[in-house]
Short mmCIF file of C-alpha atoms in Angstrom, two decimals:
data_model
loop_
_atom_site.label_atom_id
_atom_site.label_comp_id
_atom_site.label_asym_id
_atom_site.label_seq_id
_atom_site.Cartn_x
_atom_site.Cartn_y
_atom_site.Cartn_z
CA MET O 6 -13.46 -14.75 24.06
CA SER O 7 -14.58 -14.86 27.17
CA GLN O 8 -12.75 -14.96 30.88
CA SER O 9 -13.80 -17.19 32.37
CA THR O 10 -13.27 -17.80 36.78
CA ALA O 11 -11.43 -20.88 35.97
CA GLU O 12 -9.25 -19.15 33.43
CA LYS O 13 -8.93 -17.05 35.27
CA ALA O 14 -7.51 -18.70 38.03
CA ALA O 15 -5.06 -20.43 36.52
CA THR O 16 -3.42 -17.10 35.36
CA THR O 17 -3.61 -15.30 38.26
CA GLU O 18 -1.50 -16.45 41.51
CA HIS O 19 -2.26 -13.68 43.90
CA LEU O 20 -6.00 -14.11 46.26
CA SER O 21 -8.85 -13.03 43.84
CA ARG O 22 -9.48 -11.48 46.64
CA PRO O 23 -7.77 -10.01 48.92
CA GLY O 24 -8.79 -8.71 51.52
CA PRO O 25 -7.91 -6.72 54.49
CA GLU O 26 -8.00 -9.50 57.16
CA ALA O 27 -5.15 -8.78 59.85
CA GLY O 28 -2.08 -10.62 58.52
CA ALA O 29 -2.94 -9.92 54.88
CA ALA O 30 -0.40 -9.57 52.20
CA ASN O 31 1.76 -5.84 51.92
CA LEU O 32 2.79 -6.12 48.81
CA ALA O 33 4.43 -2.76 48.88
CA GLU O 34 6.55 -3.48 51.88
CA GLY O 35 9.89 -2.44 50.99
CA LEU O 36 9.02 -0.64 47.98
CA PRO O 37 10.81 2.62 47.34
CA ALA O 38 9.46 5.85 47.04
CA SER O 39 11.88 7.63 44.33
CA TYR O 40 11.83 6.84 41.13
CA ALA O 41 15.17 6.14 40.75
CA GLY O 42 14.56 3.29 43.57
CA LEU O 43 11.22 2.08 41.08
CA ARG O 44 13.06 2.14 38.03
CA GLU O 45 15.43 0.02 39.10
CA HIS O 46 13.48 -2.18 41.67
CA PHE O 47 10.84 -2.66 37.86
CA ALA O 48 14.26 -2.64 35.38
CA PRO O 49 13.79 -6.71 35.51
CA VAL O 50 10.27 -6.76 34.79
CA PHE O 51 9.65 -4.74 32.13
CA ALA O 52 13.53 -6.16 29.93
CA SER O 53 11.11 -8.89 30.49
CA ILE O 54 8.19 -7.30 29.19
CA ALA O 55 10.19 -5.82 26.54
CA ALA O 56 12.07 -8.48 25.00
CA GLY O 57 8.02 -10.10 24.28
CA ALA O 58 5.84 -6.70 23.01
CA LEU O 59 7.12 -7.50 19.13
CA GLU O 60 6.51 -11.19 19.11
CA ARG O 61 2.68 -10.71 21.30
CA ASP O 62 2.15 -8.13 18.93
CA LEU O 63 2.58 -10.22 16.32
CA GLU O 64 0.24 -12.99 17.83
CA ARG O 65 -1.90 -10.94 19.65
CA ARG O 66 -1.41 -12.73 22.79
CA LEU O 67 -2.79 -11.09 25.58
CA PRO O 68 0.42 -10.59 28.81
CA ARG O 69 -1.12 -12.10 31.17
CA GLU O 70 1.81 -13.18 32.70
CA GLU O 71 3.60 -10.15 32.55
CA VAL O 72 0.62 -8.48 33.91
CA ARG O 73 0.52 -11.08 37.32
CA ARG O 74 4.74 -10.40 37.50
CA LEU O 75 3.94 -6.78 37.72
CA ASP O 76 1.47 -7.26 40.18
CA ARG O 77 3.53 -9.26 42.26
CA ALA O 78 6.46 -6.49 41.78
CA GLY O 79 3.92 -4.42 43.89
CA PHE O 80 3.23 -2.13 40.36
CA GLY O 81 -0.25 -1.34 41.82
CA THR O 82 0.32 -0.06 45.52
CA LEU O 83 2.55 2.68 43.78
CA ARG O 84 -0.12 5.69 45.05
CA VAL O 85 -1.28 4.08 48.02
CA PRO O 86 -0.66 7.13 50.34
CA ALA O 87 1.78 6.12 52.97
CA ALA O 88 0.07 6.79 55.65
CA HIS O 89 -2.34 3.63 54.71
CA GLY O 90 0.62 1.92 54.50
CA GLY O 91 1.58 2.44 50.55
CA PRO O 92 4.86 4.06 48.97
CA GLY O 93 3.31 7.40 48.93
CA VAL O 94 4.77 7.94 45.35
CA SER O 95 4.16 11.01 43.92
CA ILE O 96 2.27 11.99 40.58
CA GLU O 97 5.50 12.35 39.05
CA ASP O 98 6.85 9.82 39.84
CA PHE O 99 4.70 7.46 39.05
CA THR O 100 4.67 9.21 35.35
CA ARG O 101 8.18 8.26 35.43
CA LEU O 102 7.86 5.09 35.86
CA LEU O 103 4.54 4.27 33.81
CA ILE O 104 6.46 5.88 31.18
CA ASP O 105 9.41 3.52 31.20
CA LEU O 106 6.93 0.87 31.15
CA ALA O 107 5.01 2.01 27.94
CA GLU O 108 8.36 2.03 26.11
CA ALA O 109 8.70 -1.01 27.03
CA ASP O 110 4.57 -1.99 25.54
CA SER O 111 1.86 0.23 25.77
CA ASN O 112 -0.87 -1.81 26.16
CA ILE O 113 0.21 -3.05 29.44
CA ALA O 114 0.72 0.63 30.74
CA HIS O 115 -2.44 1.32 28.61
CA LEU O 116 -4.17 -1.39 30.87
CA TYR O 117 -3.01 -0.23 34.73
CA ARG O 118 -5.08 3.59 33.33
CA SER O 119 -7.90 1.51 35.23
CA HIS O 120 -6.78 0.74 37.88
CA TYR O 121 -4.98 4.01 39.17
CA GLY O 122 -7.60 5.91 38.08
CA PHE O 123 -9.92 3.97 40.95
CA VAL O 124 -6.64 4.31 43.53
CA GLU O 125 -6.67 8.00 43.42
CA SER O 126 -10.06 8.27 43.15
CA LEU O 127 -9.75 6.79 46.92
CA ARG O 128 -8.42 9.51 48.37
CA PHE O 129 -11.46 11.69 48.46
CA LEU O 130 -13.75 8.98 49.69
CA PRO O 131 -14.80 8.00 53.25
CA GLY O 132 -12.41 6.51 55.96
CA ARG O 133 -14.97 3.42 55.32
CA LEU O 134 -14.36 2.47 52.73
CA GLN O 135 -10.42 3.74 52.38
CA ASP O 136 -10.20 1.36 55.07
CA ALA O 137 -11.87 -1.78 52.59
CA TRP O 138 -10.42 -1.16 50.03
CA TYR O 139 -6.63 0.38 50.30
CA PRO O 140 -6.14 -3.01 51.78
CA ARG O 141 -7.17 -5.22 49.36
CA VAL O 142 -4.68 -3.05 46.89
CA LEU O 143 -1.81 -3.14 48.93
CA ALA O 144 -2.77 -7.71 49.14
CA GLY O 145 -2.70 -7.58 45.51
CA ALA O 146 -6.15 -6.69 44.35
CA THR O 147 -6.50 -4.83 40.66
CA VAL O 148 -9.28 -3.27 40.01
CA GLY O 149 -10.46 -2.17 35.72
CA ASN O 150 -13.04 -0.49 34.39
CA ALA O 151 -16.63 -0.06 32.71
CA SER O 152 -17.96 3.11 32.09
CA THR O 153 -18.67 3.97 28.75
CA GLU O 154 -21.99 2.38 26.89
CA LYS O 155 -21.93 1.99 22.59
CA GLY O 156 -25.38 3.86 22.60
CA GLY O 157 -28.66 4.29 23.98
CA ASN O 158 -27.72 6.52 26.45
CA ALA O 159 -28.40 10.42 26.33
CA LEU O 160 -25.51 12.46 26.48
CA GLY O 161 -24.35 12.75 30.01
CA THR O 162 -26.50 9.94 31.40
CA LEU O 163 -26.15 7.31 32.22
CA ASN O 164 -28.55 3.01 30.87
CA THR O 165 -26.46 0.60 33.42
CA VAL O 166 -28.05 0.96 37.00
CA LEU O 167 -27.84 -0.14 40.10
CA THR O 168 -30.85 -1.44 42.16
CA ARG O 169 -31.71 -1.14 46.27
CA SER O 170 -31.74 -4.68 47.54
CA GLY O 171 -31.89 -5.63 51.23
CA GLU O 172 -29.24 -4.52 52.31
CA GLY O 173 -26.83 -4.17 49.36
CA TRP O 174 -27.86 -3.37 45.55
CA VAL O 175 -28.00 -5.42 42.10
CA LEU O 176 -26.55 -4.06 39.04
CA ASN O 177 -27.65 -4.25 35.27
CA GLY O 178 -26.61 -2.84 31.68
CA ARG O 179 -23.83 -3.57 29.09
CA LYS O 180 -20.94 -1.36 28.34
CA LEU O 181 -18.51 -1.61 25.96
CA TYR O 182 -13.98 -0.91 26.41
CA ALA O 183 -13.95 -2.52 30.30
CA THR O 184 -9.80 -1.52 29.89
CA GLY O 185 -8.22 -3.97 31.85
CA SER O 186 -10.89 -5.95 32.61
CA ILE O 187 -9.87 -9.17 32.25
CA PHE O 188 -6.63 -8.47 34.27
CA SER O 189 -8.45 -7.31 37.27
CA ASP O 190 -9.85 -9.19 40.93
CA TYR O 191 -12.40 -6.43 40.65
CA THR O 192 -14.04 -4.26 37.92
CA ARG O 193 -15.42 -0.60 38.76
CA VAL O 194 -18.61 0.25 36.35
CA SER O 195 -20.13 3.29 36.44
CA ALA O 196 -24.58 3.24 36.96
CA ALA O 197 -27.54 5.54 37.67
CA LEU O 198 -28.72 5.11 41.32
CA ASP O 199 -32.97 3.88 39.47
CA GLY O 200 -35.16 6.74 39.36
CA GLU O 201 -31.69 8.98 40.32
CA ASP O 202 -30.24 11.94 38.63
CA GLY O 203 -26.49 12.06 38.82
CA ARG O 204 -23.47 8.60 38.57
CA ARG O 205 -21.69 6.69 40.93
CA PHE O 206 -19.43 4.04 41.00
CA ALA O 207 -19.98 0.11 42.11
CA VAL O 208 -17.40 -2.19 42.19
CA VAL O 209 -17.36 -5.99 41.31
CA ALA O 210 -15.33 -8.87 41.32
CA THR O 211 -14.82 -9.79 37.84
CA ASP O 212 -15.91 -13.48 38.14
CA ALA O 213 -19.21 -12.49 39.69
CA PRO O 214 -22.06 -14.37 39.28
CA GLY O 215 -23.86 -12.67 36.25
CA VAL O 216 -19.98 -10.53 35.07
CA THR O 217 -19.19 -11.97 31.68
CA LEU O 218 -15.97 -9.95 29.59
CA GLU O 219 -15.11 -10.32 26.75
CA ASP O 220 -12.37 -9.20 24.94
CA ASP O 221 -13.52 -8.02 21.56
CA TRP O 222 -11.75 -4.80 20.94
CA ASP O 223 -11.38 -4.88 17.20
CA GLY O 224 -8.99 -1.74 16.44
CA PHE O 225 -5.39 -1.60 14.66
CA GLY O 226 -3.95 -0.47 17.76
CA GLN O 227 -3.70 -1.35 21.99
CA LYS O 228 -5.03 -4.56 20.34
CA LEU O 229 -3.60 -6.40 23.67
CA THR O 230 -5.39 -4.13 26.98
CA GLY O 231 -8.49 -6.22 27.31
CA THR O 232 -10.59 -4.30 26.09
CA GLY O 233 -14.11 -5.26 25.44
CA THR O 234 -18.06 -5.72 26.07
CA ALA O 235 -18.84 -6.27 29.76
CA LEU O 236 -21.49 -7.26 30.27
CA PHE O 237 -23.61 -6.88 34.52
CA GLU O 238 -26.57 -9.13 35.07
CA ASP O 239 -28.10 -9.20 38.29
CA VAL O 240 -24.78 -9.03 39.73
CA THR O 241 -24.80 -8.31 43.82
CA VAL O 242 -22.99 -5.38 44.94
CA PRO O 243 -22.75 -4.96 48.68
CA GLU O 244 -23.06 -1.35 49.83
CA ASP O 245 -18.97 -1.16 51.00
CA ALA O 246 -18.44 -1.24 46.77
CA VAL O 247 -21.33 1.71 45.91
CA LEU O 248 -19.47 5.04 45.60
CA ASP O 249 -20.51 8.21 45.28
CA ARG O 250 -19.16 10.07 42.55
CA THR O 251 -19.58 14.45 42.73
CA ALA O 252 -19.71 16.47 40.00
CA GLY O 253 -17.62 19.67 39.98
CA SER O 254 -15.69 18.11 43.33
CA ALA O 255 -11.82 17.70 43.63
CA GLU O 256 -12.30 14.01 43.15
CA ALA O 257 -14.35 14.70 39.87
CA VAL O 258 -12.03 16.97 38.90
CA HIS O 259 -8.60 16.08 40.07
CA GLU O 260 -9.23 12.15 38.80
CA ALA O 261 -10.60 13.55 35.53
CA ALA O 262 -7.11 15.32 35.21
CA PHE O 263 -5.39 12.17 36.17
CA PHE O 264 -7.49 9.37 33.99
CA GLN O 265 -6.26 11.67 31.32
CA LEU O 266 -2.09 11.84 32.41
CA VAL O 267 -2.23 8.21 32.14
CA LEU O 268 -3.27 7.88 27.56
CA LEU O 269 -0.38 10.43 27.85
CA ALA O 270 2.03 8.93 29.58
CA VAL O 271 0.98 6.21 27.49
CA LEU O 272 1.67 8.83 23.86
CA ALA O 273 4.42 9.48 25.35
CA GLY O 274 6.24 6.01 26.12
CA ILE O 275 5.13 5.17 22.12
CA ALA O 276 7.77 8.10 21.26
CA ARG O 277 10.49 6.96 22.43
CA ALA O 278 9.66 3.71 22.12
CA ALA O 279 9.94 4.66 18.39
CA ARG O 280 13.13 6.16 18.82
CA ARG O 281 14.75 3.93 20.41
CA ASP O 282 13.85 1.23 17.33
CA THR O 283 14.67 3.88 14.75
CA VAL O 284 18.44 3.56 16.46
CA ALA O 285 18.24 -0.20 17.23
CA THR O 286 17.67 -0.62 13.55
CA ILE O 287 20.15 2.27 11.16
CA ALA O 288 22.70 1.21 14.50
CA THR O 289 22.30 -2.25 12.22
CA ARG O 290 22.04 -1.38 8.12
CA LYS O 291 24.40 -2.44 5.05
CA ARG O 292 22.72 -1.27 2.25
CA THR O 293 21.37 2.57 1.64
CA PHE O 294 19.79 3.86 -1.78
CA ASN O 295 21.26 4.86 -4.99
CA THR O 296 19.93 8.42 -4.54
CA GLY O 297 21.68 8.40 -1.40
CA LEU O 298 25.56 10.11 -0.79
CA GLY O 299 26.70 6.00 -0.72
CA LEU O 300 27.71 6.45 3.23
CA PRO O 301 26.88 3.33 5.96
CA PHE O 302 22.76 5.03 6.90
CA ARG O 303 24.67 5.61 10.25
CA GLU O 304 26.88 8.06 9.36
CA ASP O 305 24.14 9.80 6.64
CA PRO O 306 23.54 13.19 7.64
CA LEU O 307 20.01 12.85 6.39
CA ILE O 308 19.53 10.00 8.73
CA GLN O 309 20.51 11.59 11.20
CA GLU O 310 18.83 14.27 11.31
CA ALA O 311 15.29 12.58 10.67
CA THR O 312 16.78 10.58 13.83
CA GLY O 313 17.31 13.32 15.61
CA ARG O 314 14.07 14.95 15.20
CA ILE O 315 12.71 11.93 15.92
CA SER O 316 14.23 12.02 19.88
CA ALA O 317 13.36 15.78 19.87
CA GLN O 318 9.91 14.59 19.66
CA ALA O 319 10.14 12.02 22.39
CA PHE O 320 11.85 14.31 24.51
CA THR O 321 9.15 16.84 24.13
CA ALA O 322 6.55 14.39 24.29
CA GLU O 323 8.12 13.68 27.27
CA ALA O 324 8.53 16.70 29.18
CA THR O 325 5.48 17.95 28.87
CA VAL O 326 3.49 15.17 30.37
CA LEU O 327 6.22 15.24 33.14
CA HIS O 328 5.36 19.41 33.92
CA ALA O 329 1.77 17.85 34.15
CA ALA O 330 2.38 15.27 36.10
CA ARG O 331 4.11 17.59 38.27
CA ALA O 332 1.09 19.98 38.06
CA LEU O 333 -0.83 17.38 39.56
CA ASP O 334 1.02 17.07 42.12
CA ALA O 335 1.18 20.26 42.98
CA GLY O 336 -2.82 20.28 42.87
CA ILE O 337 -3.96 17.67 44.97
CA GLN O 338 -1.34 18.74 47.57
CA ALA O 339 -3.43 22.58 47.29
CA ALA O 340 -6.77 20.12 47.71
CA ILE O 341 -5.29 18.80 51.02
CA ASP O 342 -4.35 21.64 52.59
CA ALA O 343 -7.38 23.54 51.59
CA GLY O 344 -9.77 20.55 53.41
CA ALA O 345 -10.99 19.49 50.05
CA ASN O 346 -10.01 16.15 50.60
CA VAL O 347 -13.09 14.57 52.23
CA PRO O 348 -15.97 14.23 51.03
CA GLU O 349 -17.70 16.76 53.35
CA PHE O 350 -15.97 20.12 51.58
CA THR O 351 -18.09 22.38 51.33
CA GLY O 352 -15.68 25.04 50.04
CA THR O 353 -14.28 26.43 47.24
CA LEU O 354 -12.21 24.53 45.73
CA PRO O 355 -7.57 25.86 44.93
CA GLY O 356 -6.76 27.32 41.81
CA ALA O 357 -4.10 24.74 42.11
CA LEU O 358 -6.14 22.13 41.19
CA TYR O 359 -8.02 23.50 38.31
CA GLU O 360 -4.74 24.43 37.02
CA SER O 361 -3.43 20.62 37.49
CA GLU O 362 -6.33 20.52 34.95
CA ILE O 363 -5.37 23.10 32.21
CA ALA O 364 -1.83 21.72 32.50
CA VAL O 365 -3.49 17.93 31.15
CA GLU O 366 -6.20 19.90 28.48
CA HIS O 367 -3.13 21.10 27.80
CA ALA O 368 -0.74 18.69 27.07
CA GLN O 369 -3.81 16.63 25.37
CA VAL O 370 -3.15 18.65 22.26
CA THR O 371 0.44 18.71 21.93
CA VAL O 372 1.10 15.46 23.32
CA PRO O 373 0.05 12.76 20.38
CA GLU O 374 1.10 15.19 18.11
CA LEU O 375 4.51 14.71 18.90
CA ALA O 376 3.97 11.24 19.47
CA LEU O 377 2.42 10.59 16.29
CA GLY O 378 4.90 12.26 14.67
CA ALA O 379 8.05 10.37 15.94
CA ALA O 380 5.83 6.49 15.29
CA GLN O 381 5.77 8.75 11.98
CA ASP O 382 9.45 10.04 10.83
CA LEU O 383 10.51 6.46 11.40
CA PHE O 384 9.87 4.77 8.16
CA LEU O 385 12.17 8.53 7.33
CA THR O 386 15.23 6.60 7.96
CA VAL O 387 14.79 3.12 6.42
CA GLY O 388 12.61 2.57 3.63
CA ALA O 389 10.17 -0.13 2.22
CA SER O 390 11.84 -2.74 4.08
CA ALA O 391 10.55 -1.53 6.93
CA THR O 392 7.01 -1.92 6.45
CA SER O 393 7.86 -5.79 6.87
CA THR O 394 4.97 -7.09 8.86
CA SER O 395 7.95 -9.20 10.59
CA LYS O 396 9.27 -6.77 11.55
CA GLY O 397 6.05 -4.76 13.71
CA LEU O 398 7.70 -1.08 13.61
CA ASP O 399 3.90 0.15 12.58
CA ARG O 400 2.77 -0.97 15.03
CA HIS O 401 3.48 2.23 17.06
CA TRP O 402 1.54 4.71 15.29
CA ARG O 403 -1.58 2.26 15.54
CA ASN O 404 -1.08 2.72 19.17
CA ALA O 405 -0.14 6.26 19.26
CA GLN O 406 -3.13 6.34 17.40
CA THR O 407 -5.30 3.97 18.62
CA VAL O 408 -4.76 6.28 22.16
CA ALA O 409 -4.95 9.95 20.72
CA THR O 410 -8.56 9.23 18.95
CA HIS O 411 -9.44 9.01 23.32
CA ASN O 412 -9.28 12.99 23.69
CA PRO O 413 -10.30 14.58 20.42
CA ILE O 414 -7.69 16.98 20.07
CA ALA O 415 -10.44 19.49 18.77
CA PHE O 416 -12.35 19.46 21.57
CA ARG O 417 -9.60 19.99 23.94
CA ALA O 418 -7.99 23.00 21.98
CA ARG O 419 -11.45 24.26 21.84
CA ALA O 420 -11.71 24.50 25.72
CA LEU O 421 -8.26 25.72 25.77
CA GLY O 422 -8.87 28.21 23.99
CA ASP O 423 -12.35 29.49 25.48
CA TYR O 424 -11.15 29.46 28.70
CA HIS O 425 -7.53 31.37 27.56
CA ILE O 426 -10.01 34.01 26.43
CA ASN O 427 -13.09 33.92 28.87
CA GLY O 428 -11.55 32.47 31.47
CA ILE O 429 -13.97 29.68 31.37
CA LEU O 430 -13.22 25.96 33.08
CA PRO O 431 -13.20 22.88 30.79
CA GLU O 432 -16.08 20.80 32.47
CA GLY O 433 -17.30 17.11 31.88
CA LEU O 434 -20.52 15.52 31.47
CA ASN O 435 -21.48 12.34 33.44
CA ALA O 436 -21.23 9.86 30.98
CA ILE O 437 -19.34 10.15 27.12
CA GLY O 438 -23.74 9.40 25.03
CA ASP O 439 -25.51 10.09 22.46
CA ALA O 440 -25.94 13.79 21.35
CA LYS O 441 -29.12 15.88 22.67
CA THR O 442 -30.07 17.95 19.84
CA ALA O 443 -28.89 17.34 16.26
CA GLY O 444 -27.13 20.16 15.13
CA PRO O 445 -27.72 22.45 11.62
CA ALA O 446 -28.20 21.35 8.48
CA ALA O 447 -25.40 21.38 5.86
#
């Protein structure tokens, strides 16, 4: 379904265009920078989100109110640097908190991926753009995403185009998978410049004339992320909303790794949710099978073993994701120390920045399998009653499988093999698209 301007206004109490004017609210004021403090601050909101997660999934009801509560509590401001008025939360502590949110509802943690990818990229942009956008974020503005095109664009190119018009630009194109945009004030749209190579981003208001957002995602998992088609027809874009992106820059390397880290945190949260629901189901179960030992499930050693394996999968997934998060913290600090965080930098990127990308690549090979295993093994601890639609225990597997398909594991594993054998760093193209040539005939 489309999101009209009226619908957005009805579900969003903060200003739809929080600006950098003097006196604008700073929702980050008073927020702690530590994980312990953040966990305490957000605990009531997360608990409320978890309480309604099953019902929302069964009814396919978008979490508008839940997202609004998080925005009001300052959740979208966490990675704004302290120098710009934000909490300056580390990537590791942010990731720990995101895993907590994903355990409560993986859809909601996922839909913030687009916003935080944008906030992360601001660290590398010119000061005039930071001054334009950080105050908006601190005042409550959130940014969705519109990057992928359905087809018809060659691999590494885009059919969505920005054209110069007077003092600004005009945007035209159609996107698929505009995750989070229907909950957001803006969406960041990847686009080509008319007649030029490369990629830019246009950040446009979601209720601007010419913007149409659809909630038409029909996947079997992560159904409540506000994912769908986005259409841009002669949308006016001001100069301070067109962002450059240089392939191979510190910004490109870091944000690509960070963008995937968010999905890994979502998977770790799903694994924890599977463990949580396993334990809760077993604790209250009285019936057992006539082929077993006749013990209550909570005392049966085989059920205990299965639960222990699920717990170990969730633990390992989370530990792996947090290790990758620490590598990203080290990588971005190395970039800052080397001066690679400024657009004028032309030197060699520090090795720690590439090491953080490699850490995420390793996690992408292992974490999806761990989360899927935990969600699958849940059914080894209960029996056929666990498949009841009303219990919704299948949503953990559906959601994990959907998130895992965002990054085919085989491609990540191949890239790692090439790196370890030949020293070739992983390299991505500007955009997903149609293959350039057909493969050899079978």
